[in-house]
Amino acid sequence: MKNVRKTVAKTKILEFIQNSKAAVAHSDIQASLKGVCDRVTIYRVLERLLKEGLIHKIVDVDGVVKYAACHTCENKFHQHNHIHFSCEKCKKVTCLDTIMPVFNLPQNYILNSVNFTVSGFCPKCK
Amino acid sequence: MKNVRKTVAKTKILEFIQNSKAAVAHSDIQASLKGVCDRVTIYRVLERLLKEGLIHKIVDVDGVVKYAACHTCENKFHQHNHIHFSCEKCKKVTCLDTIMPVFNLPQNYILNSVNFTVSGFCPKCK
DNA sequence: ATTATTTTTGCAACTATGTTGCATTAGCAA
DNA sequence: TTGCTAATGCAACATAGTTGCAAAAATAAT
């Protein structure tokens, strides 16, 4: 059977993501965990954390891939249909968990997942 | 004064984007215009076309940057608050110009622009 | 039509981001 | 303690995007 192992890298990376108020990029993790592990390891740990459903992946308006801890998801079949707010000044991406946009798709389109990112200024930067 | 020039590269790139039904990536343009101009030129032409308001930029759910012609925008101060549909099978990104999601931001957030991409299966692939 | 001006291009070099193969290390169960 | 295999480090590679600079091409001026 395929086991999941608890390693230093995985623990530190997950901690870092969970302690961050905003979504973090690979480069943020790398900068924060300087020396703990290799670049490549970070990519692989992120992959695993995603698969285990402990974090989710967000692509911000600039195409930067970021990761955030899952707070509201009870199981690994989570949905992330809420809005992500991307501040143009401080560049922070925050999950606005409670907000769900309403819209209708044209006929014959089958919806699977949504990625809503709005940008502007966050309360701190406005 | 700073003039805008009509060049072969610019014309061909704009034509290609306008003739595409779905949004195109830099790599699509490069593959289609093989030999017409340099990679770097494509980046620079795209930048100019964006600034001139002839095309708009979309980041798809996988973080791939794509470009689409502006059909519904009369002027360069266009807004692209409509939904982009990203097909998980054929990977095509289409603008659903007529659909505008409705939502409310929490207080103190200032909205500037939105980026709504939904994914699933398009009519052809469903 | 020719020249002058300035935008645009090509090329080389570079940075950032992400992936893969493989040998080594380290978790964990027996 | 040992054996299995997941996880890591390293090197190498792939792709996306940027920058500086000299040469080429578009347009304006003559």
Coordinates of C-alpha atoms (C1' of nucleotides) in Angstrom, one line a residue:
Chain A
M1 CA 0.0 0.0 0.0
K2 CA 1.1 3.6 -0.6
N3 CA 1.8 5.3 2.6
V4 CA 2.0 9.0 3.3
R5 CA 4.9 10.1 5.3
K6 CA 5.4 12.9 7.7
T7 CA 8.6 14.8 6.8
V8 CA 10.2 18.0 8.0
A9 CA 9.7 19.7 4.6
K10 CA 6.0 18.8 4.5
T11 CA 5.4 19.9 8.1
K12 CA 7.2 23.3 7.7
I13 CA 5.6 24.1 4.3
L14 CA 2.1 23.3 5.6
E15 CA 2.7 25.3 8.7
F16 CA 3.8 28.3 6.7
I17 CA 0.8 28.2 4.4
Q18 CA -1.6 27.8 7.4
N19 CA 0.0 30.7 9.2
S20 CA -0.3 33.0 6.3
K21 CA -3.3 35.2 6.0
A22 CA -3.0 35.4 2.3
A23 CA -2.3 32.8 -0.4
V24 CA 1.4 32.2 -0.9
A25 CA 3.4 31.6 -4.0
H26 CA 6.2 29.0 -4.4
S27 CA 8.7 31.8 -4.2
D28 CA 7.3 32.9 -0.8
I29 CA 7.7 29.5 0.6
Q30 CA 11.2 29.2 -0.8
A31 CA 12.2 32.5 0.7
S32 CA 10.7 31.7 4.1
L33 CA 12.1 28.1 4.3
K34 CA 15.6 29.1 3.1
G35 CA 17.8 26.1 3.4
V36 CA 15.2 23.7 4.8
C37 CA 14.8 21.9 1.5
D38 CA 15.3 22.1 -2.2
R39 CA 13.2 24.1 -4.7
V40 CA 12.1 20.8 -6.3
T41 CA 11.0 19.4 -3.0
I42 CA 8.7 22.4 -2.4
Y43 CA 7.0 21.7 -5.7
R44 CA 6.5 18.0 -4.8
V45 CA 5.3 18.7 -1.3
L46 CA 2.8 21.2 -2.7
E47 CA 1.6 18.5 -5.1
R48 CA 1.0 16.1 -2.3
L49 CA -0.7 18.6 0.0
L50 CA -3.1 19.4 -2.9
K51 CA -3.8 15.7 -3.5
E52 CA -4.4 15.2 0.2
G53 CA -6.8 18.2 0.2
L54 CA -5.0 20.2 2.8
I55 CA -4.4 23.2 0.6
H56 CA -5.9 24.6 -2.6
K57 CA -4.4 26.3 -5.6
I58 CA -5.3 29.7 -6.9
V59 CA -4.1 31.4 -10.1
D60 CA -4.2 35.1 -9.5
V61 CA -5.0 37.8 -12.1
D62 CA -1.4 38.0 -13.1
G63 CA -1.1 34.3 -13.7
V64 CA 0.9 33.7 -10.5
V65 CA 0.1 30.4 -8.9
K66 CA -0.6 30.6 -5.2
Y67 CA -1.6 28.2 -2.4
A68 CA -3.9 28.6 0.5
A69 CA -4.9 26.4 3.4
C70 CA -8.3 24.8 3.3
H71 CA -10.3 26.1 6.3
T72 CA -13.9 25.5 5.3
C73 CA -13.5 22.1 3.5
E74 CA -14.4 19.1 5.6
N75 CA -13.3 16.5 3.1
K76 CA -11.0 16.2 0.1
F77 CA -13.8 16.6 -2.4
H78 CA -13.8 20.3 -1.6
Q79 CA -15.2 23.0 -3.9
H80 CA -13.7 26.4 -4.1
N81 CA -16.3 28.4 -5.7
H82 CA -15.8 31.5 -3.7
I83 CA -14.2 34.7 -4.7
H84 CA -10.5 35.4 -4.3
F85 CA -9.5 39.0 -3.8
S86 CA -6.2 40.1 -5.3
C87 CA -5.0 43.5 -3.9
E88 CA -3.2 45.5 -6.6
K89 CA -1.1 47.3 -4.1
C90 CA 0.1 44.8 -1.5
K91 CA -0.4 41.9 -4.0
K92 CA -2.0 39.8 -1.4
V93 CA -4.6 37.2 -2.4
T94 CA -7.4 36.5 0.1
C95 CA -10.2 34.1 0.1
L96 CA -13.6 35.7 0.5
D97 CA -15.2 32.4 1.6
T98 CA -18.7 33.6 2.1
I99 CA -19.2 35.2 -1.3
M100 CA -20.7 33.3 -4.1
P101 CA -21.3 35.0 -7.4
V102 CA -24.6 34.2 -9.2
F103 CA -24.7 33.6 -12.9
N104 CA -26.1 31.4 -15.6
L105 CA -24.2 29.5 -18.3
P106 CA -25.6 29.2 -21.8
Q107 CA -27.2 25.8 -22.7
N108 CA -24.9 22.9 -23.5
Y109 CA -22.1 24.1 -21.3
I110 CA -21.2 21.8 -18.5
L111 CA -19.8 23.4 -15.4
N112 CA -17.2 21.8 -13.3
S113 CA -15.3 24.4 -11.4
V114 CA -15.0 28.1 -11.1
N115 CA -12.2 30.5 -10.6
F116 CA -13.3 34.0 -9.6
T117 CA -10.7 36.5 -8.9
V118 CA -11.4 40.1 -8.4
S119 CA -8.8 42.8 -8.0
G120 CA -8.6 46.2 -6.5
F121 CA -7.6 47.5 -3.1
C122 CA -8.0 45.6 0.1
P123 CA -9.2 47.3 3.3
K124 CA -5.6 47.9 4.4
C125 CA -4.5 49.5 1.2
K126 CA -7.5 51.5 0.2
Chain B
M1 CA 5.0 62.6 -30.7
K2 CA 4.9 58.9 -30.4
N3 CA 3.5 57.3 -33.5
V4 CA 2.1 53.8 -33.9
R5 CA 3.3 52.0 -37.0
K6 CA 1.7 49.3 -39.1
T7 CA 4.0 46.4 -39.5
V8 CA 3.9 42.9 -41.0
A9 CA 4.2 41.2 -37.6
K10 CA 1.5 43.3 -36.0
T11 CA -0.9 42.8 -38.8
K12 CA -0.4 39.0 -39.0
I13 CA -0.7 38.6 -35.2
L14 CA -3.8 40.7 -35.0
E15 CA -5.4 38.8 -37.9
F16 CA -4.6 35.5 -36.3
I17 CA -6.1 36.5 -33.0
Q18 CA -9.2 37.9 -34.7
N19 CA -9.7 34.8 -36.8
S20 CA -9.5 32.5 -33.8
K21 CA -12.7 31.4 -32.2
A22 CA -11.0 30.8 -28.9
A23 CA -8.4 32.8 -27.0
V24 CA -4.8 32.1 -28.1
A25 CA -1.6 31.7 -26.2
H26 CA 1.8 33.1 -27.2
S27 CA 2.8 29.6 -28.2
D28 CA -0.1 29.3 -30.6
I29 CA 0.8 32.5 -32.3
Q30 CA 4.4 31.4 -32.5
A31 CA 3.4 28.1 -34.1
S32 CA 1.1 29.7 -36.5
L33 CA 3.4 32.5 -37.6
K34 CA 6.5 30.3 -37.9
G35 CA 9.2 32.4 -39.4
V36 CA 7.3 35.6 -39.7
C37 CA 9.0 37.1 -36.7
D38 CA 10.9 36.5 -33.5
R39 CA 9.5 35.2 -30.2
V40 CA 10.4 38.5 -28.6
T41 CA 8.6 40.5 -31.3
I42 CA 5.4 38.6 -30.6
Y43 CA 5.6 39.5 -26.9
R44 CA 6.1 43.2 -27.8
V45 CA 3.4 43.2 -30.4
L46 CA 0.9 41.7 -27.9
E47 CA 1.9 44.4 -25.4
R48 CA 1.1 47.1 -28.0
L49 CA -2.2 45.5 -29.1
L50 CA -3.2 45.4 -25.5
K51 CA -2.3 49.0 -24.9
E52 CA -4.2 50.0 -28.1
G53 CA -7.2 48.1 -26.8
L54 CA -7.5 45.8 -29.8
I55 CA -7.1 42.6 -27.8
H56 CA -7.6 41.6 -24.2
K57 CA -5.6 39.3 -21.9
I58 CA -7.0 36.3 -20.1
V59 CA -5.3 34.0 -17.6
D60 CA -6.9 30.6 -17.8
V61 CA -7.5 28.2 -14.9
D62 CA -4.1 26.6 -15.4
G63 CA -2.3 30.0 -15.3
V64 CA -1.8 30.1 -19.1
V65 CA -1.9 33.6 -20.5
K66 CA -4.1 33.9 -23.5
Y67 CA -5.3 36.7 -25.8
A68 CA -8.6 37.4 -27.5
A69 CA -9.8 40.0 -29.9
C70 CA -12.1 42.7 -28.5
H71 CA -15.4 42.5 -30.2
T72 CA -17.8 44.2 -27.9
C73 CA -15.6 47.1 -26.8
E74 CA -16.1 50.4 -28.6
N75 CA -13.3 52.2 -27.0
K76 CA -10.0 51.5 -25.3
F77 CA -11.4 51.9 -21.8
H78 CA -13.1 48.6 -22.1
Q79 CA -14.1 46.4 -19.3
H80 CA -14.0 42.7 -19.5
N81 CA -16.2 41.7 -16.7
H82 CA -17.8 38.8 -18.5
I83 CA -17.1 35.1 -18.0
H84 CA -14.4 33.2 -19.8
F85 CA -15.2 29.5 -20.3
S86 CA -12.2 27.2 -20.2
C87 CA -12.9 23.7 -21.7
E88 CA -11.1 20.9 -19.8
K89 CA -11.1 18.7 -22.8
C90 CA -10.1 20.8 -25.8
K91 CA -8.5 23.4 -23.6
K92 CA -10.2 26.2 -25.6
V93 CA -11.0 29.4 -23.8
T94 CA -14.1 31.3 -25.0
C95 CA -15.5 34.6 -24.0
L96 CA -19.1 34.4 -22.9
D97 CA -19.7 38.1 -23.5
T98 CA -23.3 38.3 -22.5
I99 CA -22.9 36.8 -19.0
M100 CA -22.2 39.0 -16.0
P101 CA -22.0 37.4 -12.6
V102 CA -23.7 39.2 -9.7
F103 CA -22.0 39.4 -6.4
N104 CA -21.3 41.8 -3.4
L105 CA -17.9 42.5 -1.9
P106 CA -17.5 43.0 1.8
Q107 CA -17.2 46.6 3.0
N108 CA -13.9 48.4 2.6
Y109 CA -12.9 46.4 -0.5
I110 CA -12.5 48.6 -3.6
L111 CA -13.2 46.8 -6.8
N112 CA -11.2 47.5 -9.9
S113 CA -11.4 44.6 -12.3
V114 CA -12.7 41.1 -12.3
N115 CA -11.4 37.9 -13.8
F116 CA -14.0 35.2 -14.0
T117 CA -13.1 31.9 -15.5
V118 CA -15.3 28.8 -15.2
S119 CA -14.2 25.4 -16.5
G120 CA -15.9 22.3 -17.5
F121 CA -16.9 21.0 -21.0
C122 CA -17.9 23.1 -23.9
P123 CA -20.8 22.2 -26.2
K124 CA -18.5 20.4 -28.6
C125 CA -16.8 18.3 -25.9
K126 CA -19.7 17.5 -23.6
Chain C
dA1 C1' 12.4 60.6 -54.7
dT2 C1' 15.7 61.1 -51.0
dT3 C1' 16.8 61.8 -46.5
dA4 C1' 16.0 62.1 -41.6
dT5 C1' 13.6 60.5 -37.6
dT6 C1' 12.0 57.2 -34.6
dT7 C1' 9.5 52.9 -34.1
dT8 C1' 10.0 48.2 -34.5
dT9 C1' 12.7 44.1 -34.9
dG10 C1' 16.3 40.4 -34.2
dC11 C1' 19.6 38.5 -31.5
dA12 C1' 21.9 37.3 -27.4
dA13 C1' 21.7 36.8 -22.8
dC14 C1' 19.3 36.5 -18.8
dT15 C1' 15.6 35.4 -15.0
dA16 C1' 11.7 32.9 -13.3
dT17 C1' 8.9 28.9 -13.1
dG18 C1' 8.2 24.3 -13.5
dT19 C1' 9.5 19.2 -14.7
dT20 C1' 12.1 14.7 -14.9
dG21 C1' 15.5 11.0 -14.0
dC22 C1' 18.3 8.9 -10.9
dA23 C1' 21.0 7.9 -7.0
dT24 C1' 20.7 8.7 -1.9
dT25 C1' 18.3 9.5 2.4
dA26 C1' 15.0 8.8 5.7
dG27 C1' 10.1 7.2 7.6
dC28 C1' 7.9 3.6 9.2
dA29 C1' 6.3 -1.2 9.6
dA30 C1' 7.6 -5.9 10.5
Chain D
dT1 C1' 17.3 -3.7 13.7
dT2 C1' 16.2 -4.5 9.3
dG3 C1' 13.9 -4.0 4.9
dC4 C1' 10.8 -1.6 2.0
dT5 C1' 9.6 2.4 -0.4
dA6 C1' 8.3 7.3 0.0
dA7 C1' 10.7 11.5 -0.1
dT8 C1' 14.7 14.3 -1.1
dG9 C1' 18.7 16.5 -3.5
dC10 C1' 21.0 17.4 -7.5
dA11 C1' 21.7 18.1 -12.2
dA12 C1' 19.7 18.9 -16.3
dC13 C1' 16.1 20.2 -19.0
dA14 C1' 11.8 22.8 -20.7
dT15 C1' 9.0 26.8 -21.2
dA16 C1' 7.6 31.6 -20.4
dG17 C1' 8.8 36.1 -20.2
dT18 C1' 12.3 40.3 -20.0
dT19 C1' 16.1 43.5 -21.3
dG20 C1' 19.9 45.9 -23.9
dC21 C1' 21.5 47.1 -28.0
dA22 C1' 22.5 47.4 -32.8
dA23 C1' 20.2 46.9 -37.4
dA24 C1' 16.1 47.3 -40.1
dA25 C1' 11.8 49.2 -41.5
dA26 C1' 7.9 52.9 -41.4
dT27 C1' 6.7 57.2 -41.6
dA28 C1' 7.5 62.2 -41.7
dA29 C1' 10.1 66.0 -43.6
dT30 C1' 12.7 67.9 -47.4

